[in-house]
Coordinates of C-alpha atoms and ligand atoms in Angstrom, one line a residue:
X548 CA 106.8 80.4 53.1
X549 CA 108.5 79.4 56.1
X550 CA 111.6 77.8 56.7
X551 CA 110.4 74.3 56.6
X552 CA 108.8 74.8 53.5
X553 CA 111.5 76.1 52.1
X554 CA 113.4 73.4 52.5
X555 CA 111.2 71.3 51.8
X556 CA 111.3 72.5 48.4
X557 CA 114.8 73.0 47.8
X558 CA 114.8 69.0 49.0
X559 CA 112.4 68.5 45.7
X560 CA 114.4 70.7 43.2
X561 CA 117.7 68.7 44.3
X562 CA 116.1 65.3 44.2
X563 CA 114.6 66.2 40.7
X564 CA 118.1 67.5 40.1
X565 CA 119.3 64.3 40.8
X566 CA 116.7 62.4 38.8
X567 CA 116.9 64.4 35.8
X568 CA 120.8 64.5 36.0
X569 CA 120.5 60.1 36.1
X570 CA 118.0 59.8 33.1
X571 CA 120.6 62.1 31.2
X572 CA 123.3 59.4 32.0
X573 CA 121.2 56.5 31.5
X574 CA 119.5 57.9 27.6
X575 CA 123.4 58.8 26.7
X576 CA 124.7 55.3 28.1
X577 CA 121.5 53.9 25.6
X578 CA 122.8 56.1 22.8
X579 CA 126.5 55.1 23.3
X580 CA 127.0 52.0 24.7
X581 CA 127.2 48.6 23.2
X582 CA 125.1 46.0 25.1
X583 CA 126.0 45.8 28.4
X584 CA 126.1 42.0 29.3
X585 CA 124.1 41.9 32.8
X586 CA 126.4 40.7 35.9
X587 CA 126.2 37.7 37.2
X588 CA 124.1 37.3 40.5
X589 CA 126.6 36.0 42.4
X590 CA 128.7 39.7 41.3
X591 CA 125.7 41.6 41.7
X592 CA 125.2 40.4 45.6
X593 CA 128.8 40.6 45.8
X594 CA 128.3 44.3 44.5
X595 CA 125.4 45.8 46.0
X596 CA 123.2 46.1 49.2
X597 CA 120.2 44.9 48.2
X598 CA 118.7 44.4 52.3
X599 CA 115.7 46.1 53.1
X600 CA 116.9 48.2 56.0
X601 CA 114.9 48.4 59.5
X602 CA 116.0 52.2 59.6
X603 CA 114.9 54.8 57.2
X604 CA 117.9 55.8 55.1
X605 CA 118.8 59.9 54.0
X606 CA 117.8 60.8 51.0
X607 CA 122.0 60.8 49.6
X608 CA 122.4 57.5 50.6
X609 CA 118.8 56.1 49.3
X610 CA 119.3 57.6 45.7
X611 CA 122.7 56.0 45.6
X612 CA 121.0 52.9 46.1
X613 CA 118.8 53.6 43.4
X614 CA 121.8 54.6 40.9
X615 CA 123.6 51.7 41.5
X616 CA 121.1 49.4 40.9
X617 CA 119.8 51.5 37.3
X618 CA 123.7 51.6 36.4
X619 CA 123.4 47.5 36.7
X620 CA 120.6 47.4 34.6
X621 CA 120.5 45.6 31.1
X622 CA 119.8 48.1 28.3
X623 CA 116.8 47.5 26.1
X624 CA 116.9 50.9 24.3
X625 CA 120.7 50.3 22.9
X626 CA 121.2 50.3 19.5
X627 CA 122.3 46.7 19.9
X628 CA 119.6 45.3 21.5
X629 CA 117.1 42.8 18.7
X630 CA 116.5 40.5 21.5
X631 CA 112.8 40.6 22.6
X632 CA 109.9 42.0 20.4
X633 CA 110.2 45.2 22.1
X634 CA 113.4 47.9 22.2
X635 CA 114.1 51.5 22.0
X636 CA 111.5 54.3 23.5
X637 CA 109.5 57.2 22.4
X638 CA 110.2 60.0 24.4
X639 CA 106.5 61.3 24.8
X640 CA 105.7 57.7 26.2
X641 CA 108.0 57.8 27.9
X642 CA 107.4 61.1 30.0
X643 CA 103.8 60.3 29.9
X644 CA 105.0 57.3 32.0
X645 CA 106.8 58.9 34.5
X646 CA 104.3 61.9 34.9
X647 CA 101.4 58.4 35.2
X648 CA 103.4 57.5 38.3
X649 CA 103.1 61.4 39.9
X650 CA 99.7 61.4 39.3
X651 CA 99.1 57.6 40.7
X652 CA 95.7 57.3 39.3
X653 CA 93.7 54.5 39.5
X654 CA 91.5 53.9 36.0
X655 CA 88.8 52.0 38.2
X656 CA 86.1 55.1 39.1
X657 CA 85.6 57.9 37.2
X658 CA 86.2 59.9 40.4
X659 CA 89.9 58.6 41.1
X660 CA 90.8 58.6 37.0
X661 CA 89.0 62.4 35.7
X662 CA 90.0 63.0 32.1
X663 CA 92.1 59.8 32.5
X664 CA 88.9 58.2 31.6
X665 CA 88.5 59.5 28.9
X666 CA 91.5 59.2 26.9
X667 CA 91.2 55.5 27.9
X668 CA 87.7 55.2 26.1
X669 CA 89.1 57.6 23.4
X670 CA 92.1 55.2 22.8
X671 CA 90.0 52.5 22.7
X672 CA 87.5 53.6 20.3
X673 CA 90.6 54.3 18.2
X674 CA 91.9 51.0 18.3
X675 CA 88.5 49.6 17.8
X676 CA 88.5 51.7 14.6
X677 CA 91.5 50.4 13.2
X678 CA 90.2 46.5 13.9
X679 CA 87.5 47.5 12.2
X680 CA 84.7 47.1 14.4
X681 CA 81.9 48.6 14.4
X682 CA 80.3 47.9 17.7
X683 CA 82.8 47.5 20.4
X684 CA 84.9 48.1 23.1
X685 CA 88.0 47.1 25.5
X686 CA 90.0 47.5 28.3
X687 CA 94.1 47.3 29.3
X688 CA 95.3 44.7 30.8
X689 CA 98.3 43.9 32.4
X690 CA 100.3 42.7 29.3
X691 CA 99.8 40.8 26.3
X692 CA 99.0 37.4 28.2
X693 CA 96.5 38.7 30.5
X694 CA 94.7 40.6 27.3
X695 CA 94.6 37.1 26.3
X696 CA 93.2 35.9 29.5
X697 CA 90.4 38.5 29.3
X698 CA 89.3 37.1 25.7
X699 CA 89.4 33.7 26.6
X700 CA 87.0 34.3 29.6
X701 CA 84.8 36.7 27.6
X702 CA 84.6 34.2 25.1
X703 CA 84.3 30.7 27.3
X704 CA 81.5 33.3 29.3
X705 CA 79.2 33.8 26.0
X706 CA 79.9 30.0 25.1
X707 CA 78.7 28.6 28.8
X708 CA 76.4 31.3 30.4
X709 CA 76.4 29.5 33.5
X710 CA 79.8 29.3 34.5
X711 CA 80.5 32.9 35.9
X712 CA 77.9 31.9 38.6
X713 CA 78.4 28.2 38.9
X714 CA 82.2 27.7 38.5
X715 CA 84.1 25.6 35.4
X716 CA 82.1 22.3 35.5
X717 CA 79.6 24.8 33.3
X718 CA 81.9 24.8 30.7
X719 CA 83.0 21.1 31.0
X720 CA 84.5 19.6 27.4
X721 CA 85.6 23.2 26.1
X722 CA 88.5 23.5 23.6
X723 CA 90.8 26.2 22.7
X724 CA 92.8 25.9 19.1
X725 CA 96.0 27.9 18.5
X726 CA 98.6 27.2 16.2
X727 CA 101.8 25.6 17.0
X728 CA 103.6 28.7 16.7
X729 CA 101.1 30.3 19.2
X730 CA 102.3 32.0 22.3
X731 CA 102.5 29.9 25.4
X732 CA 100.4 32.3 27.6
X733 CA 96.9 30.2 25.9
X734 CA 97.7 27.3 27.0
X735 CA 98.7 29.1 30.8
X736 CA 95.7 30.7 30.7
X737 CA 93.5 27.3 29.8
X738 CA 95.5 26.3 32.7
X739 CA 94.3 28.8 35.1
X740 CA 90.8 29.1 33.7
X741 CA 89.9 25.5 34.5
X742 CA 89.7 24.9 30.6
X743 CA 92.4 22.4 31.2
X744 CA 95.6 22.7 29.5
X745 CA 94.8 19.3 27.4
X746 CA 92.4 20.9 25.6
X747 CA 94.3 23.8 23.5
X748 CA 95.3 22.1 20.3
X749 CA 98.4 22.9 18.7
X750 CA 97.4 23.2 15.1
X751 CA 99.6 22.6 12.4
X752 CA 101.5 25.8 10.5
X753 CA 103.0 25.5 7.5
X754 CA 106.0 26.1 6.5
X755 CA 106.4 30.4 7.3
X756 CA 104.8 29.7 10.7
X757 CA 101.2 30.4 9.8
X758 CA 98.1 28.2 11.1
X759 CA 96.9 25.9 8.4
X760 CA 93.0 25.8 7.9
X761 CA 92.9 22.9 7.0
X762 CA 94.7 21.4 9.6
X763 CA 92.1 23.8 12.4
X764 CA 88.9 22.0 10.5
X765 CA 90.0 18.7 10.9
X766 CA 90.7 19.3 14.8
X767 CA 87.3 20.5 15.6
X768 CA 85.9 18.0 13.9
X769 CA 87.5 15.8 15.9
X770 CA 86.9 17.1 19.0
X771 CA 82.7 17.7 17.4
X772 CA 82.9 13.8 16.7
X773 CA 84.3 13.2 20.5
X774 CA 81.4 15.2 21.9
X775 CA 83.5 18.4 23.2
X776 CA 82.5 22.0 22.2
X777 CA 85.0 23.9 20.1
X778 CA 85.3 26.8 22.4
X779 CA 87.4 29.8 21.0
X780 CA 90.1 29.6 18.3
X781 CA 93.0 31.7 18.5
X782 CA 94.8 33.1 15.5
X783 CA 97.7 34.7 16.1
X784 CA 99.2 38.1 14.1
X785 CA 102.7 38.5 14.2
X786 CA 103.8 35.1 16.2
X787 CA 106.1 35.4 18.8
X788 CA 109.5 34.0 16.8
X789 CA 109.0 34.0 13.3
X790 CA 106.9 37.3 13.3
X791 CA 104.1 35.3 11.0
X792 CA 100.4 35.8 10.4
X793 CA 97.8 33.6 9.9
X794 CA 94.9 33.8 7.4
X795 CA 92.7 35.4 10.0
X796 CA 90.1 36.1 6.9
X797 CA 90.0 32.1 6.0
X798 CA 89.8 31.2 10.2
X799 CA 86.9 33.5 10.3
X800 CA 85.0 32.1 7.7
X801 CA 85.3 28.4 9.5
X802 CA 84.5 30.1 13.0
X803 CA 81.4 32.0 11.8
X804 CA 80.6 28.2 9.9
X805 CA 81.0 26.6 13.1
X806 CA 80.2 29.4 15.3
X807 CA 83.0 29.6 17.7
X808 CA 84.9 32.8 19.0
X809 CA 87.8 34.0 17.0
X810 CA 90.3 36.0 19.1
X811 CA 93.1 37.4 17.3
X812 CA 96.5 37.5 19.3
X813 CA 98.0 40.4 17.5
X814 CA 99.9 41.5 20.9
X815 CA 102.6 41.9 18.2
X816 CA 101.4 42.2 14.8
X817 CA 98.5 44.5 15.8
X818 CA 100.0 47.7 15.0
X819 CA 100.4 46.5 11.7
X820 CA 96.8 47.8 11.2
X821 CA 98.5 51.7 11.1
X822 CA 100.0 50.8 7.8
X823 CA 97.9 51.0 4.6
X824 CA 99.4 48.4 3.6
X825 CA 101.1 46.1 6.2
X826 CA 97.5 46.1 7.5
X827 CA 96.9 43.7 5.2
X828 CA 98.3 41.0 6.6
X829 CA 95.9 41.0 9.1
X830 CA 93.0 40.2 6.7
X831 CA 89.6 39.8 8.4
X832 CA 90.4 40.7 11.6
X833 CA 87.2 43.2 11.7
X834 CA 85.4 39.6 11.6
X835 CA 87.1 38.1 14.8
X836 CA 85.3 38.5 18.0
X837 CA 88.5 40.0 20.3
X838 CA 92.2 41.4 19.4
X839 CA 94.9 41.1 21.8
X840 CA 97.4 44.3 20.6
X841 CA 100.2 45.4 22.4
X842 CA 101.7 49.5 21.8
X843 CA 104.4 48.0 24.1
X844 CA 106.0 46.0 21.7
X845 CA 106.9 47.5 18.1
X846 CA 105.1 50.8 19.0
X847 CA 107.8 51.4 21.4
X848 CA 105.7 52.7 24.5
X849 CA 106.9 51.7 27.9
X850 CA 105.5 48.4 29.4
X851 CA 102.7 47.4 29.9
X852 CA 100.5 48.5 27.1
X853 CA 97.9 46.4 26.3
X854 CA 94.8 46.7 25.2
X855 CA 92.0 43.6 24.7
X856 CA 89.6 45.3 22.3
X857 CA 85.8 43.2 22.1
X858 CA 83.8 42.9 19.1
X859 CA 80.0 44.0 20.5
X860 CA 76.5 43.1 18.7
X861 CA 76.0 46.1 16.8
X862 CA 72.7 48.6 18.0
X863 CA 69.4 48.2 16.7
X864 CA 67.9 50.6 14.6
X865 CA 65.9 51.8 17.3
X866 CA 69.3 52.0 19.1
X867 CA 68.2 50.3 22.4
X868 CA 71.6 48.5 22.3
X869 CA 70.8 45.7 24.6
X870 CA 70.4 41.6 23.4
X871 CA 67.7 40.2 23.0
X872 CA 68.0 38.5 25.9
X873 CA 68.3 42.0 27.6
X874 CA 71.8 41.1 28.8
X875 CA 74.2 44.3 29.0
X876 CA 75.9 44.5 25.2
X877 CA 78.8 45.5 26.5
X878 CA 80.7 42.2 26.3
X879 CA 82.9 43.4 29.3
X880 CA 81.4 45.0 31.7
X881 CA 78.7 41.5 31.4
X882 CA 81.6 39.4 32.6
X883 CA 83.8 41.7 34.9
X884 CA 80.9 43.7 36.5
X885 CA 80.6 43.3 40.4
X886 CA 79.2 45.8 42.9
X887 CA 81.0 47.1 45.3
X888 CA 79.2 49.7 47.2
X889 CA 82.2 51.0 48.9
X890 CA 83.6 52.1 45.2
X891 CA 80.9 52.6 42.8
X892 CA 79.3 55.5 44.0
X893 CA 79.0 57.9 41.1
X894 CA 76.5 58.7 38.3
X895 CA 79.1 58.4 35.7
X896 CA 78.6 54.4 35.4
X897 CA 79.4 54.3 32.0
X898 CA 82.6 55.8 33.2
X899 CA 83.6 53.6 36.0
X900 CA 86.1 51.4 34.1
X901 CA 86.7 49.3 37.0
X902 CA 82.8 47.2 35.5
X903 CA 84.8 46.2 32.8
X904 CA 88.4 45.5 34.3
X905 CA 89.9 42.1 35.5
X906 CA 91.5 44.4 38.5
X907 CA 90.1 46.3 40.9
X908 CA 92.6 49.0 41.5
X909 CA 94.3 49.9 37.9
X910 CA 97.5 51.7 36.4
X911 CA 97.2 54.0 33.8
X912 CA 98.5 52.6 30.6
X913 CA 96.3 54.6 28.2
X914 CA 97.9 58.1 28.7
X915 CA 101.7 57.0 27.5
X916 CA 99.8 55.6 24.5
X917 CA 97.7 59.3 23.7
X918 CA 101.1 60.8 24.3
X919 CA 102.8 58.9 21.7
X920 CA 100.4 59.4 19.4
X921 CA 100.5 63.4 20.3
X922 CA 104.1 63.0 19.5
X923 CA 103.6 60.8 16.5
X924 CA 100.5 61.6 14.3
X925 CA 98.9 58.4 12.3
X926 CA 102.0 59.5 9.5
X927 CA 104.6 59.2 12.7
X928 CA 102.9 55.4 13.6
X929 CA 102.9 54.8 9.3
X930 CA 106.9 56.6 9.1
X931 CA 108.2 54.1 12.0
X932 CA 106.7 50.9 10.8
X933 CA 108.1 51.6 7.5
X934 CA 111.3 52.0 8.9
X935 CA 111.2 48.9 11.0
X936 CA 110.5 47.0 7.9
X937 CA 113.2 48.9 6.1
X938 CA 115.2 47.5 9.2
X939 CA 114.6 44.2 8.8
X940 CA 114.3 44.0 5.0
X941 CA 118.1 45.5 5.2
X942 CA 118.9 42.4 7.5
X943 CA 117.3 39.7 4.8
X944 CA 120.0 41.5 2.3
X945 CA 122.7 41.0 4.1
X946 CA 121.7 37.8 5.3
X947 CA 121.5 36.3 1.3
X948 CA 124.7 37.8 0.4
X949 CA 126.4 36.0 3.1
X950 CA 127.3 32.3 2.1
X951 CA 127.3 31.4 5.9
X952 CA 123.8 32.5 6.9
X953 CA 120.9 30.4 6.2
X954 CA 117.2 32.5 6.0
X955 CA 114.8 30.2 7.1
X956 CA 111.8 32.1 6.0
X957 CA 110.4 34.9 4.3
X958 CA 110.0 37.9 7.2
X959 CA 106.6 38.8 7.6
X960 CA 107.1 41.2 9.7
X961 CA 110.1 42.2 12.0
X962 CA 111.6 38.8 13.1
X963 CA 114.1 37.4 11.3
X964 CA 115.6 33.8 11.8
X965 CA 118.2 32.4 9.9
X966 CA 121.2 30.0 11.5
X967 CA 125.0 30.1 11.0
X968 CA 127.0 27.1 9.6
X969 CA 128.9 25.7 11.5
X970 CA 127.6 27.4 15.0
X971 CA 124.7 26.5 17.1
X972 CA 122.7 29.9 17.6
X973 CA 122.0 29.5 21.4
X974 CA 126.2 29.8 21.9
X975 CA 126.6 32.1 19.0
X976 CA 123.7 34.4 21.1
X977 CA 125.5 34.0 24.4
X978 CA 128.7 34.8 23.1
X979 CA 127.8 37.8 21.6
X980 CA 126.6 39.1 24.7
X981 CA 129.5 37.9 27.0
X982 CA 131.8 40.3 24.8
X983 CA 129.2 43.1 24.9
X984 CA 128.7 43.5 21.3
X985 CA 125.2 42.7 20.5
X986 CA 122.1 41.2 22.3
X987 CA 119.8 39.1 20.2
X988 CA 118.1 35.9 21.5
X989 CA 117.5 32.7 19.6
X990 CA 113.9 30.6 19.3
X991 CA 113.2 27.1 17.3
X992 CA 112.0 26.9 14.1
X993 CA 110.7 23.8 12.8
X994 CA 112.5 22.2 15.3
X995 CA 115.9 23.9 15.3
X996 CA 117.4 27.0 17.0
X997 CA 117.5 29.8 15.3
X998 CA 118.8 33.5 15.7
X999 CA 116.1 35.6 15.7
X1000 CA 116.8 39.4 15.2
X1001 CA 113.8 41.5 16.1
X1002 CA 114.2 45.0 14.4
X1003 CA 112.0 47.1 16.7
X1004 CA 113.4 50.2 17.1
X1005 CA 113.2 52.2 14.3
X1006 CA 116.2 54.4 15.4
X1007 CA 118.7 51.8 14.4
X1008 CA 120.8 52.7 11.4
X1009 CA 121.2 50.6 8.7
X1010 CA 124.9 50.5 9.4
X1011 CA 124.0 49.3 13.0
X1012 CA 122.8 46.4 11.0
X1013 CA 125.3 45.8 9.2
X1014 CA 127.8 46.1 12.1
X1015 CA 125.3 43.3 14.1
X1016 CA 126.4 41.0 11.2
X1017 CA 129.9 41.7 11.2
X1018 CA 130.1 40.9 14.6
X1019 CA 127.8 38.2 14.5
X1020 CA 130.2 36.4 11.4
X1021 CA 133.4 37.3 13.6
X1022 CA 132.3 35.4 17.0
X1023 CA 131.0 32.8 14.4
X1024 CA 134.0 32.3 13.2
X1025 CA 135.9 32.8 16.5
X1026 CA 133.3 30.0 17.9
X1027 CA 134.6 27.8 14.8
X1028 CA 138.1 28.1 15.0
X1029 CA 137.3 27.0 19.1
X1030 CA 135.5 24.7 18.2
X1031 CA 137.5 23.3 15.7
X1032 CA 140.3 23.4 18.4
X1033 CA 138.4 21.4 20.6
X1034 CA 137.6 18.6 18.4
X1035 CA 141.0 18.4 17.8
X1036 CA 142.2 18.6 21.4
X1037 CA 139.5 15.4 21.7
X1038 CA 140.7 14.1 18.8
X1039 CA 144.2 14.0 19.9
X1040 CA 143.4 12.9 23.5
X1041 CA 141.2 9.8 21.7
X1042 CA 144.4 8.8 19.9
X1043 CA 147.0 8.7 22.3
X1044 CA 144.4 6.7 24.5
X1045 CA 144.3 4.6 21.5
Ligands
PLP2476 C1 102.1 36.6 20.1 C2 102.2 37.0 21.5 N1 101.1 37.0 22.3 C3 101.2 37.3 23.6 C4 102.4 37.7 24.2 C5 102.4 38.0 25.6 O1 102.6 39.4 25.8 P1 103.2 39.9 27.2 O2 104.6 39.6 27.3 O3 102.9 41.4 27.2 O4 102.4 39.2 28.3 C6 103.5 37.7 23.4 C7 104.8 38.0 24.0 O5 105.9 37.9 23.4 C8 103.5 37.3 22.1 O6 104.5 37.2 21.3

C-alpha cells in the first residue's frame, strides 16, 4: 500500500466513523425524543446554507452540511409519530437499504442486478402466494400510486389492445370505479393515462368507509346504458383514512359477471394477508386481476416498497403457457416490453426485469424487503401485525372511556378516527405538534375532520398510547379554555360596541 492508499482509506474509516457515529445520534434522538415540530422555512433558510457551491467543499465541512440538515429533519420513527400510514423501522430494512445504495444496482438487466434478480422474482412469487394466485407475477414500482398506475395500464391494455400502438383514442369511453374513500392517485392516474379524470366514479361507501355493491352495479349500468365501457374497478384494502376494506369477494363476483378488471389497492391493507386471520378481510382478493401492496407502510421497510403483483392466465396442461392468441402471458412484460439493443443483450431474458418495468434504469427495493423478512420470519410479520392491532385496539379503549372523544367507526385495521368535543381536529393536530408532544394528522370522515391515529409501529408501548391521549385531552382542553376566552373577548367587544 502506498501512501496515497493509505490515506485514502483512513479518509473511509473516518467518514464511516462519522456516518455511523450520526445514525447513533439520529436512532437515540428517535428513541428519546418527543416529536420534533419541523422549523419553519423562513428559520430553516435563516439557519442553514442550502446553496449549491461552484467549489468543491472538504469533506469536514460537506458532512456538517449533511448533519445539520438530518438534525432538522422531522422524525417519523418517534414513538410519537401516528401521522401517516407509515412510522418506525426495521433494522434489517433498514441496513439492507443503505447497503442497496453501496451497491447502486440497477434491477433492469440481469447483468447490472446478479442475485439482485432473483430475490426480486423470489419476493414476488412470495407475495403472489399470499394473494393467492396461482399464475402470476409483478414488478416494484415507485410507490403505492405508481403500482397503481402500472394496473390501470395493464388493465386499460387487455381491455383496448390497440391503444399501446395507436395512442388513447383506442380506449375512448373507458371508465374506472373506486370508492369514495379511494385514494386520490386513481383519479391522477386516469388523468395522466388519457382515461380522463371524469370518468373514475366515486362510488358510494357505507357507513365504515367500505364500497357498497350495490351502489358499483348501478354505476356501470349506467355508464353500459350511456354506451361507455366499464374499464377496471378498483377496490381498495385498508383505505387511506379510515383504514377500511371493501368486500373484494362480492366486487369480484360483479366484475367476473360483467367482465371488467378488478385491481385491489391494498398499498395499505395488503400485508394484512400475513395474518391467518386479518387476512380475511381481504376476502377474494385471489380473484382480482392485480394488488397494489406496499411493505413500506405497516411493514415498516424504508420507502419505497411497492410491489404491483398481476394475476396471469394459468398454463395449459401441456404447459405451453402462451394465449391463445399467442400473446406473451406474462401480463407485464406484454405491455412494458421495448427493445433496446443497447441494453438487452443477454440470454437471461426471462431475467431482464427492465421488459416488465415502467422504468428503464431501477432501484432496488426488493432486497430491504428479503432482509426484513430474514430478520422477521412469517411468525415475526404475524407477531407485529398483532401488535399493531393490539395498538390500536388499546386506542378504541381509551377512546370509549373518555366522555370527550367520539369513535366514528369500528377500526378495521390500524386507523382510528374519532373527534374531540368542543375542538376542531385540524387545530387540535397542529397544536399538538407546535408543543412537540405528539404528531398525528387529521382526514374527513363523512364530511367532517377527524383525528386519525395510525398505529404503525409496533414498538409503541401501550403507555405511549395512553400518554398520546393525555396529551391529546390536555391541549383539548387548553384549546377550550382559549377558545372560550376568545368568544368572550368578542363577546365583550360586541357589547360595548353595542
Ligand atoms: C390506499 C392507498 N393507495 C395508494 C396510496 C399511495 O401510496 P404511495 O404514497 O406509496 O404512492 C396510498 C397512500 O397513502 C393509500 O393509502
Amino acid at each position: 500500500m502506498d501512501e496515497r492508499d493509505e490515506d485514502r482509506t483512513g479518509a473511509a474509516d473516518d467518514l464511516f466513523q462519522r456516518t455511523a457515529d450520526l445514525a447513533r445520534w439520529l436512532v437515540e434522538r428517535d428513541r428519546l425524543s418527543p416529536v420534533t415540530p419541523p422549523p419553519s422555512p423562513e428559520q430553516l433558510r435563516a439557519e442553514l446554507d442550502l446553496s449549491l457551491p461552484a467549489e468543491p467543499r472538504q469533506e469536514g465541512e460537506w458532512f456538517d452540511a449533511l448533519r445539520e440538515v438530518v438534525e432538522r429533519t422531522p422524525s417519523t420513527s418517534s414513538h410519537r409519530f401516528y401521522n401517516q400510514l407509515f412510522a418506525g423501522r426495521i433494522p434489517a430494512a433498514t441496513v439492507a437499504e443503505a447497503l442497496t445504495a453501496l451497491l447502486n444496482s440497477s434491477m433492469y438487466t440481469y447483468k447490472a442486478a446478479g442475485v439482485h434478480t432473483l430475490i426480486e422474482r423470489r419476493v414476488i412469487a412470495r407475495l403472489c402466494e399470499l394473494v393467492g394466485y396461482r399464475s402470476g407475477g409483478g414488478t416494484f414500482a415507485p410507490g403505492g400510486s405508481m403500482a397503481n398506475l402500472v394496473a390501470l395500464i395493464v388493465a386499460r391494455n387487455e381491455a383496448f389492445p390497440r391503444v399501446r400502438d395507436e395512442g388513447g383514442a383506442a380506449a375512448a369511453g373507458a371508465v374506472v370505479y373506486v370508492s369514495d374513500q379511494g385514494h386520490y392517485s386513481i383519479r391522477k392516474n386516469a388523468g395522466m393515462l388519457g382515461i380522463g379524470r371524469a370518468n373514475v366514479r366515486a362510488v358510494r361507501s357505507d357507513h365504515e368507509g367500505r364500497m357498497i355493491p350495490s351502489a358499483l352495479s348501478e354505476a356501470i349500468a349506467a355508464d353500459r346504458e350511456a354506451g361507455r365501457t366499464p374499464l377496471c374497478v378498483v377496490a381498495t384494502a385498508g383505505t387511506t383514512v379510515m383504514g377500511a376494506f371493501d368486500p373484494i369477494d362480492e366486487i369480484a363476483t360483479l366484475c367476473e359477471r360483467e367482465r371488467i378488471w378488478l385491481h385491489v389497492d391494498a398499498a395499505f391493507g395488503g400485508s394484512f394477508l400475513l395474518h391467518p386471520e386479518l387476512r380475511q378481510r381481504l376476502r377474494g382478493v385471489e380473484r382480482s386481476n392485480s394488488v397494489a401492496w406496499c411493505a413500506h407502510k405497516m411493514m415498516g421497510v424504508p420507502m419505497p416498497c411497492s410491489a404491483i403483483l398481476v394475476r396471469y392466465a394459468e398454463r395449459s396442461s401441456s404447459g405451453s403457457g402462451a394465449s391463445p392468441g399467442g400473446e406473451d402471458p406474462n401480463l407485464l412484460r406484454r405491455h412494458f416490453n421495448e427493445a433496446a439493443d443497447y441494453l438487452f443483450q443477454q440470454d437471461e431474458a426471462d431475467l431482464n426485469l427492465g421488459h416488465e418495468s415502467l422504468q428503464c434504469g431501477r432501484r432496488n427495493d426488493a432486497f430491504k424487503l428479503w432482509a426484513a423478512w430474514q430478520a422477521l420470519g412469517d411468525r415475526g410479520w404475524r407477531e407485529r401485525l398483532e401488535r399493531q392491532r393490539h395498538l390500536a385496539l388499546t386506542a378504541v379503549a381509551r377512546i370509549e372511556r373518555e366522555p370527550a372523544l367520539e369513535l366514528l367507526h369500528r377500526p378495521e385495521s390500524l386507523c382510528v378516527c374519532f373527534t374531540v368535543s368542543g375542538v376542531a381536529s385540524d387545530e387540535l393536530c397542529a397544536e399538538l405538534s407546535r408543543r412537540g408532544l405528539e404528531s398525528v394528522g387529521y382526514g374527513l370522515v363523512r364530511g367532517a375532520k377527524a383525528v386519525r391515529l395510525v398505529t404503525s409501529n409496533p414498538e409503541v408501548t401501550e403507555g405511549e398510547i395512553e400518554r398520546f391521549f393525555d396529551d391529546l385531552l390536555a391541549v383539548a382542553d387548553d384549546l377550550r379554555r382559549r377558545g372560550g376566552a376568545a368568544a368572550a373577548t368578542t363577546e365583550s367587544v360586541a357589547a360595548t360596541r353595542e
